[in-house]
């Protein structure tokens, strides 16, 4: 199969591309804008064609889609804190970009899979969201992702485009940009920097190992019913504070580094997905959180060359703005 993978130079996209090329022998074209979160080196070990461009650019998109059997769209701005500070890029990429891709897919008659998130459902105190739960997003990130999902669904109903949506829960694993909870805490723990936990740290997330999500997306692309959305949730839930405590144990950091900081505005308390629908297609998560976290910490310990340029670059300025403190050199 020949795939156009948009946003394939980011965290989940690069894991997906690696899995498709290695395990399925797919030919992959990656289209990526290379924002701060996208890196060519995430795909250094994988054979692929690369197009540097934005999904909101119709000419680039049309050319990149030529000859593709399917399009998988990971391209997104993905950090909730950045969406609160500067929502513009979120609207451009999620609304305009998704629309441009859908139009090109319609013109080419190509199957289209949108990678989405559990955050579109908002927060849930008890129980789990199914695919028919209402969309009640809380942040500019999740609201623009929800808008993109609705637009994708409309292209199935209105034009008969073969669309699929995969809503993943919180991912973790190798090559995640260190603004996100797990790599942020691992790198700070390794440097003896404070470990800043928002609010009381009791926000619960449904952790999904990135390779499980990548396989789930491939599975839905192959076996999903057009027009449908599929939740792809992790096997375990864990409050943030416990995640940080486990990272302290795994890295041997000083527990007094744990510091509570002012909570994120509108911070969702708990995410939880019911994934029976994708399980009925034959997908199962293979990595439990305890083992996956151990592997992830080991990956960051063994791959300093991957994260050192990030931690010493623009990320420092972002960190200072966000947490009002500096990280060690
Ligand atoms: N990280 C998670 O926990 C998680 C969970 C569920 C779903 N998702 C979804 O999965 C997708 C990928 O997330 P990620 O964590 O890998 O993100 P990421 O931030 O690591 O990567 C995003 C990629 O998209 C590219 N990109 C951004 N804007 C673009 C544009 N306009 N045109 C082309 N490329 C562009 C970036 O350069 C980068 O390579 C997103 O759609 C996200 O909403 C993420």
Tab-separated table of C-alpha atoms and ligand atoms in Angstrom:
chain	number	residue	atom	x	y	z
A	1	UNK	CA	0.000	0.000	0.000
A	2	UNK	CA	1.162	3.572	-0.693
A	3	UNK	CA	0.371	5.926	2.194
A	4	UNK	CA	0.486	9.684	2.546
A	5	UNK	CA	1.236	10.332	6.216
A	6	UNK	CA	0.756	13.961	7.259
A	7	UNK	CA	2.602	14.990	10.427
A	8	UNK	CA	4.743	11.842	10.133
A	9	UNK	CA	7.852	13.554	11.538
A	10	UNK	CA	6.265	13.987	14.982
A	11	UNK	CA	6.030	11.620	17.939
A	12	UNK	CA	3.159	9.267	17.034
A	13	UNK	CA	3.419	9.776	13.271
A	14	UNK	CA	7.068	8.662	13.160
A	15	UNK	CA	6.300	5.569	15.238
A	16	UNK	CA	3.422	4.797	12.837
A	17	UNK	CA	5.593	5.240	9.722
A	18	UNK	CA	8.321	2.998	11.189
A	19	UNK	CA	5.745	0.294	11.950
A	20	UNK	CA	4.111	0.472	8.490
A	21	UNK	CA	7.402	0.281	6.586
A	22	UNK	CA	8.980	-2.381	8.822
A	23	UNK	CA	5.985	-4.681	9.413
A	24	UNK	CA	3.805	-4.091	6.346
A	25	UNK	CA	6.258	-3.082	3.624
A	26	UNK	CA	4.215	0.029	2.800
A	27	UNK	CA	5.611	2.819	0.631
A	28	UNK	CA	5.214	6.016	2.651
A	29	UNK	CA	5.269	9.689	1.703
A	30	UNK	CA	5.552	11.941	4.742
A	31	UNK	CA	4.202	15.496	4.468
A	32	UNK	CA	5.268	17.608	7.434
A	33	UNK	CA	5.639	21.324	8.158
A	34	UNK	CA	8.449	20.613	10.665
A	35	UNK	CA	7.128	22.826	13.443
A	36	UNK	CA	9.087	22.823	16.718
A	37	UNK	CA	7.629	19.310	17.317
A	38	UNK	CA	8.532	17.762	13.950
A	39	UNK	CA	12.034	16.378	13.318
A	40	UNK	CA	13.554	14.675	10.280
A	41	UNK	CA	15.752	12.604	12.539
A	42	UNK	CA	12.672	10.874	13.997
A	43	UNK	CA	12.597	9.007	10.662
A	44	UNK	CA	16.334	8.672	10.073
A	45	UNK	CA	16.222	4.860	10.256
A	46	UNK	CA	13.102	4.472	8.072
A	47	UNK	CA	12.865	4.404	4.286
A	48	UNK	CA	10.329	7.042	3.139
A	49	UNK	CA	9.815	9.999	0.825
A	50	UNK	CA	9.707	13.363	2.540
A	51	UNK	CA	7.792	16.489	1.516
A	52	UNK	CA	8.371	19.610	3.582
A	53	UNK	CA	5.088	21.494	3.578
A	54	UNK	CA	1.870	22.380	5.366
A	55	UNK	CA	-1.458	20.558	5.186
A	56	UNK	CA	-3.161	23.929	4.741
A	57	UNK	CA	-1.325	24.403	1.406
A	58	UNK	CA	-3.569	22.941	-1.350
A	59	UNK	CA	-0.840	22.739	-4.026
A	60	UNK	CA	1.606	20.855	-1.847
A	61	UNK	CA	-1.141	18.550	-0.597
A	62	UNK	CA	-2.453	17.696	-4.078
A	63	UNK	CA	1.042	16.878	-5.344
A	64	UNK	CA	1.913	14.789	-2.275
A	65	UNK	CA	-1.330	12.793	-2.522
A	66	UNK	CA	-0.694	11.653	-6.096
A	67	UNK	CA	-0.686	7.863	-6.291
A	68	UNK	CA	-1.607	7.363	-2.605
A	69	UNK	CA	-4.034	4.582	-1.649
A	70	UNK	CA	-4.832	6.244	1.678
A	71	UNK	CA	-4.106	9.352	3.740
A	72	UNK	CA	-3.442	9.277	7.472
A	73	UNK	CA	-3.475	12.674	9.144
A	74	UNK	CA	-1.423	13.163	12.323
A	75	UNK	CA	-0.523	16.798	11.529
A	76	UNK	CA	-1.536	18.934	14.460
A	77	UNK	CA	-0.522	21.375	17.138
A	78	UNK	CA	-0.691	19.104	20.163
A	79	UNK	CA	0.131	20.893	23.376
A	80	UNK	CA	-2.826	22.121	25.445
A	81	UNK	CA	-0.733	24.754	27.294
A	82	UNK	CA	0.384	26.273	23.970
A	83	UNK	CA	-3.246	26.299	22.767
A	84	UNK	CA	-4.168	28.396	25.814
A	85	UNK	CA	-1.311	30.867	25.232
A	86	UNK	CA	-1.495	31.049	21.383
A	87	UNK	CA	-4.514	29.336	19.794
A	88	UNK	CA	-4.039	30.664	16.197
A	89	UNK	CA	-1.906	27.819	14.815
A	90	UNK	CA	-4.398	25.316	16.254
A	91	UNK	CA	-7.224	26.836	14.226
A	92	UNK	CA	-5.127	27.009	11.047
A	93	UNK	CA	-3.852	23.434	11.206
A	94	UNK	CA	-6.912	21.658	12.599
A	95	UNK	CA	-9.688	23.542	10.790
A	96	UNK	CA	-8.143	24.855	7.569
A	97	UNK	CA	-5.546	22.093	7.206
A	98	UNK	CA	-8.039	19.263	7.716
A	99	UNK	CA	-10.409	20.864	5.211
A	100	UNK	CA	-7.652	21.162	2.573
A	101	UNK	CA	-6.735	17.484	3.071
A	102	UNK	CA	-10.366	16.369	2.858
A	103	UNK	CA	-10.893	18.298	-0.375
A	104	UNK	CA	-7.785	16.747	-1.927
A	105	UNK	CA	-8.803	13.263	-0.749
A	106	UNK	CA	-12.251	13.780	-2.254
A	107	UNK	CA	-10.789	14.881	-5.580
A	108	UNK	CA	-8.429	11.880	-5.602
A	109	UNK	CA	-11.038	9.403	-4.268
A	110	UNK	CA	-8.659	8.255	-1.516
A	111	UNK	CA	-9.503	6.654	1.873
A	112	UNK	CA	-8.881	9.137	4.713
A	113	UNK	CA	-8.050	8.470	8.363
A	114	UNK	CA	-8.055	11.318	10.888
A	115	UNK	CA	-6.002	10.831	14.037
A	116	UNK	CA	-7.912	12.343	16.934
A	117	UNK	CA	-7.906	12.359	20.706
A	118	UNK	CA	-9.958	11.392	23.774
A	119	UNK	CA	-9.843	15.078	24.719
A	120	UNK	CA	-12.683	15.833	22.255
A	121	UNK	CA	-15.113	14.249	24.752
A	122	UNK	CA	-13.970	16.472	27.642
A	123	UNK	CA	-13.581	15.250	31.217
A	124	UNK	CA	-15.454	12.325	32.846
A	125	UNK	CA	-15.685	11.690	36.618
A	126	UNK	CA	-16.726	8.027	36.401
A	127	UNK	CA	-17.156	5.444	33.647
A	128	UNK	CA	-15.743	5.765	30.129
A	129	UNK	CA	-16.645	7.556	26.911
A	130	UNK	CA	-17.934	5.544	23.965
A	131	UNK	CA	-17.865	6.729	20.359
A	132	UNK	CA	-21.463	7.989	20.697
A	133	UNK	CA	-20.732	10.181	23.756
A	134	UNK	CA	-21.236	13.897	23.040
A	135	UNK	CA	-18.182	15.961	22.096
A	136	UNK	CA	-17.582	18.484	24.910
A	137	UNK	CA	-14.020	19.742	24.439
A	138	UNK	CA	-12.547	22.111	27.044
A	139	UNK	CA	-9.431	23.724	25.535
A	140	UNK	CA	-8.668	25.440	22.217
A	141	UNK	CA	-6.623	22.287	21.413
A	142	UNK	CA	-9.475	19.838	21.970
A	143	UNK	CA	-12.136	22.180	20.536
A	144	UNK	CA	-10.295	22.538	17.232
A	145	UNK	CA	-9.617	18.763	17.155
A	146	UNK	CA	-13.356	18.167	17.735
A	147	UNK	CA	-14.170	20.604	14.920
A	148	UNK	CA	-11.870	18.640	12.611
A	149	UNK	CA	-13.615	15.369	13.574
A	150	UNK	CA	-17.010	16.862	12.709
A	151	UNK	CA	-15.717	18.113	9.378
A	152	UNK	CA	-14.307	14.664	8.586
A	153	UNK	CA	-17.668	13.037	9.441
A	154	UNK	CA	-19.445	15.537	7.189
A	155	UNK	CA	-17.313	14.474	4.207
A	156	UNK	CA	-18.571	10.912	4.653
A	157	UNK	CA	-22.229	11.934	4.961
A	158	UNK	CA	-22.194	14.619	2.280
A	159	UNK	CA	-19.728	13.360	-0.325
A	160	UNK	CA	-19.374	9.660	0.490
A	161	UNK	CA	-15.624	10.041	1.121
A	162	UNK	CA	-14.290	6.872	2.818
A	163	UNK	CA	-13.386	8.399	6.178
A	164	UNK	CA	-12.270	6.932	9.518
A	165	UNK	CA	-11.480	8.591	12.845
A	166	UNK	CA	-9.206	7.125	15.551
A	167	UNK	CA	-9.458	8.760	18.984
A	168	UNK	CA	-6.437	7.832	21.059
A	169	UNK	CA	-5.928	8.287	24.785
A	170	UNK	CA	-2.727	9.852	26.240
A	171	UNK	CA	0.279	8.383	24.434
A	172	UNK	CA	3.780	7.920	25.837
A	173	UNK	CA	6.985	6.327	24.571
A	174	UNK	CA	10.179	7.159	22.628
A	175	UNK	CA	10.551	10.462	20.695
A	176	UNK	CA	7.895	12.509	22.502
A	177	UNK	CA	8.680	16.227	22.667
A	178	UNK	CA	9.668	17.027	26.263
A	179	UNK	CA	6.912	19.582	26.902
A	180	UNK	CA	4.577	16.613	27.573
A	181	UNK	CA	4.241	15.174	31.095
A	182	UNK	CA	6.297	11.972	30.906
A	183	UNK	CA	9.387	13.141	28.948
A	184	UNK	CA	9.344	16.469	30.828
A	185	UNK	CA	9.486	14.684	34.177
A	186	UNK	CA	12.058	12.117	33.012
A	187	UNK	CA	14.460	14.768	31.690
A	188	UNK	CA	14.017	17.018	34.728
A	189	UNK	CA	14.556	14.017	37.023
A	190	UNK	CA	17.762	13.100	35.158
A	191	UNK	CA	19.047	16.692	35.559
A	192	UNK	CA	17.961	17.205	39.186
A	193	UNK	CA	15.499	19.940	38.150
A	194	UNK	CA	12.196	20.459	40.029
A	195	UNK	CA	9.322	18.216	38.863
A	196	UNK	CA	6.417	20.670	38.412
A	197	UNK	CA	3.043	18.979	39.026
A	198	UNK	CA	-0.099	20.952	38.148
A	199	UNK	CA	-2.661	21.508	40.958
A	200	UNK	CA	-3.057	18.482	43.245
A	201	UNK	CA	-1.717	16.054	40.610
A	202	UNK	CA	-4.912	13.987	40.747
A	203	UNK	CA	-5.688	14.366	37.025
A	204	UNK	CA	-6.240	10.823	35.731
A	205	UNK	CA	-5.083	9.782	32.249
A	206	UNK	CA	-5.662	6.556	30.315
A	207	UNK	CA	-2.051	5.763	29.246
A	208	UNK	CA	-1.433	4.172	25.842
A	209	UNK	CA	1.991	3.053	24.621
A	210	UNK	CA	2.721	4.760	21.304
A	211	UNK	CA	3.398	1.518	19.400
A	212	UNK	CA	0.008	0.184	20.499
A	213	UNK	CA	-1.671	3.310	19.144
A	214	UNK	CA	0.304	3.075	15.875
A	215	UNK	CA	-0.868	-0.533	15.436
A	216	UNK	CA	-4.426	0.458	16.327
A	217	UNK	CA	-4.469	3.149	13.630
A	218	UNK	CA	-3.183	0.671	11.023
A	219	UNK	CA	-5.789	-1.824	12.164
A	220	UNK	CA	-8.638	0.665	11.798
A	221	UNK	CA	-7.325	1.739	8.386
A	222	UNK	CA	-7.463	-1.885	7.223
A	223	UNK	CA	-10.610	-3.125	8.976
A	224	UNK	CA	-12.681	-0.100	10.058
A	225	UNK	CA	-16.075	0.704	8.568
A	226	UNK	CA	-16.096	3.954	6.557
A	227	UNK	CA	-17.854	6.819	8.305
A	228	UNK	CA	-17.092	5.413	11.782
A	229	UNK	CA	-15.016	6.685	14.700
A	230	UNK	CA	-12.998	4.276	16.892
A	231	UNK	CA	-11.730	4.918	20.409
A	232	UNK	CA	-8.260	3.501	21.017
A	233	UNK	CA	-7.663	3.639	24.769
A	234	UNK	CA	-4.766	2.398	26.870
A	235	UNK	CA	-5.076	-0.559	29.261
A	236	UNK	CA	-4.352	1.417	32.455
A	237	UNK	CA	-5.378	4.640	34.145
A	238	UNK	CA	-3.060	6.519	36.462
A	239	UNK	CA	-3.142	9.938	38.188
A	240	UNK	CA	-0.332	12.309	37.192
A	241	UNK	CA	1.125	12.405	40.688
A	242	UNK	CA	1.611	8.633	40.638
A	243	UNK	CA	3.232	8.823	37.197
A	244	UNK	CA	5.744	11.330	38.589
A	245	UNK	CA	6.398	9.208	41.689
A	246	UNK	CA	7.111	6.174	39.494
A	247	UNK	CA	9.517	8.261	37.382
A	248	UNK	CA	11.328	9.332	40.568
A	249	UNK	CA	11.732	5.643	41.492
A	250	UNK	CA	12.871	4.600	38.005
A	251	UNK	CA	15.439	7.391	37.670
A	252	UNK	CA	16.570	7.352	41.312
A	253	UNK	CA	15.879	11.114	41.553
A	254	UNK	CA	15.497	12.933	44.865
A	255	UNK	CA	11.766	12.809	45.863
A	256	UNK	CA	12.000	16.368	47.233
A	257	UNK	CA	12.222	17.592	43.601
A	258	UNK	CA	8.449	17.101	43.334
A	259	UNK	CA	6.873	20.579	43.359
A	260	UNK	CA	3.185	21.488	43.082
A	261	UNK	CA	2.542	24.453	40.756
A	262	UNK	CA	-0.580	26.478	39.834
A	263	UNK	CA	-3.037	24.322	37.894
A	264	UNK	CA	-3.623	24.737	34.142
A	265	UNK	CA	-6.793	26.837	33.474
A	266	UNK	CA	-9.763	24.570	32.658
A	267	UNK	CA	-7.664	21.448	33.339
A	268	UNK	CA	-9.668	18.276	32.592
A	269	UNK	CA	-9.806	15.964	35.626
A	270	UNK	CA	-10.098	12.569	34.033
A	271	UNK	CA	-10.077	11.016	30.565
A	272	UNK	CA	-11.253	7.470	29.978
A	273	UNK	CA	-12.106	5.638	26.783
A	274	UNK	CA	-14.202	2.521	26.196
A	275	UNK	CA	-12.419	0.679	23.362
A	276	UNK	CA	-14.750	-2.292	22.739
A	277	UNK	CA	-15.433	-1.186	19.176
A	278	UNK	CA	-11.784	-1.361	18.066
A	279	UNK	CA	-11.299	-4.576	20.081
A	280	UNK	CA	-14.139	-6.111	18.091
A	281	UNK	CA	-11.969	-5.464	15.005
A	282	UNK	CA	-9.206	-7.559	16.608
A	283	UNK	CA	-6.924	-4.903	18.158
A	284	UNK	CA	-5.633	-5.185	21.741
A	285	UNK	CA	-3.138	-3.013	23.606
A	286	UNK	CA	-0.038	-5.119	24.284
A	287	UNK	CA	1.927	-2.889	26.649
A	288	UNK	CA	0.808	-2.327	30.257
A	289	UNK	CA	1.691	1.033	31.804
A	290	UNK	CA	4.213	-0.233	34.382
A	291	UNK	CA	6.398	-1.986	31.763
A	292	UNK	CA	5.907	0.694	29.109
A	293	UNK	CA	6.986	3.451	31.493
A	294	UNK	CA	10.105	1.514	32.427
A	295	UNK	CA	11.006	1.054	28.729
A	296	UNK	CA	10.312	4.734	28.058
A	297	UNK	CA	12.544	5.974	30.887
A	298	UNK	CA	15.298	3.624	29.645
A	299	UNK	CA	14.916	5.011	26.092
A	300	UNK	CA	15.429	8.603	27.272
A	301	UNK	CA	18.392	7.512	29.405
A	302	UNK	CA	19.982	5.785	26.371
A	303	UNK	CA	19.185	8.454	23.752
A	304	UNK	CA	20.636	11.703	25.045
A	305	UNK	CA	21.617	12.661	21.478
A	306	UNK	CA	17.898	12.796	20.619
A	307	UNK	CA	16.817	15.175	23.369
A	308	UNK	CA	19.945	17.219	24.213
A	309	UNK	CA	19.517	19.581	21.205
A	310	UNK	CA	15.864	20.152	22.167
A	311	UNK	CA	16.573	20.824	25.827
A	312	UNK	CA	19.334	23.279	25.014
A	313	UNK	CA	17.336	25.117	22.295
A	314	UNK	CA	14.065	27.147	22.118
A	315	UNK	CA	12.495	24.725	24.577
A	316	UNK	CA	14.312	26.539	27.399
A	317	UNK	CA	12.443	29.778	26.654
A	318	UNK	CA	9.124	27.905	26.462
A	319	UNK	CA	9.862	26.243	29.820
A	320	UNK	CA	10.697	29.532	31.523
A	321	UNK	CA	7.506	31.162	30.243
A	322	UNK	CA	5.383	28.200	31.296
A	323	UNK	CA	6.857	27.384	34.710
A	324	UNK	CA	8.561	30.641	35.662
A	325	UNK	CA	11.803	28.793	36.429
A	326	UNK	CA	14.919	27.732	34.540
A	327	UNK	CA	16.130	24.227	33.813
A	328	UNK	CA	19.705	23.078	34.350
A	329	UNK	CA	22.199	23.206	31.435
B	1	LIG	N1	0.308	12.745	22.067
B	1	LIG	C1	-0.814	12.220	22.506
B	1	LIG	O1	-0.908	11.790	23.660
B	1	LIG	C2	-1.999	12.060	21.563
B	1	LIG	C3	-3.071	11.255	21.980
B	1	LIG	C4	-4.140	11.074	21.110
B	1	LIG	C5	-4.133	11.680	19.867
B	1	LIG	N2	-3.092	12.466	19.499
B	1	LIG	C6	-3.135	13.056	18.160
B	1	LIG	O2	-2.132	12.397	17.399
B	1	LIG	C7	-1.579	13.291	16.427
B	1	LIG	C8	-0.064	13.335	16.559
B	1	LIG	O3	0.279	13.748	17.883
B	1	LIG	P1	1.802	13.794	18.374
B	1	LIG	O4	1.784	13.724	19.846
B	1	LIG	O5	2.600	12.861	17.575
B	1	LIG	O6	2.162	15.288	17.945
B	1	LIG	P2	3.560	16.023	17.693
B	1	LIG	O7	3.351	17.400	18.197
B	1	LIG	O8	4.702	15.212	18.212
B	1	LIG	O9	3.690	16.015	16.097
B	1	LIG	C9	2.876	16.777	15.254
B	1	LIG	C10	3.505	16.758	13.876
B	1	LIG	O10	2.658	17.485	12.981
B	1	LIG	C11	3.471	18.387	12.224
B	1	LIG	N3	2.609	19.537	11.863
B	1	LIG	C12	2.050	20.454	12.697
B	1	LIG	N4	1.311	21.332	11.995
B	1	LIG	C13	1.403	20.962	10.685
B	1	LIG	C14	0.840	21.474	9.487
B	1	LIG	N5	0.053	22.547	9.490
B	1	LIG	N6	1.128	20.837	8.317
B	1	LIG	C15	1.948	19.740	8.301
B	1	LIG	N7	2.518	19.232	9.417
B	1	LIG	C16	2.240	19.824	10.589
B	1	LIG	C17	4.621	18.767	13.154
B	1	LIG	O11	5.739	19.285	12.459
B	1	LIG	C18	4.895	17.420	13.822
B	1	LIG	O12	5.772	16.641	13.051
B	1	LIG	C19	-2.265	14.639	16.666
B	1	LIG	O13	-3.298	14.781	15.731
B	1	LIG	C20	-2.813	14.531	18.074
B	1	LIG	O14	-3.958	15.327	18.228
B	1	LIG	C21	-2.018	12.673	20.314
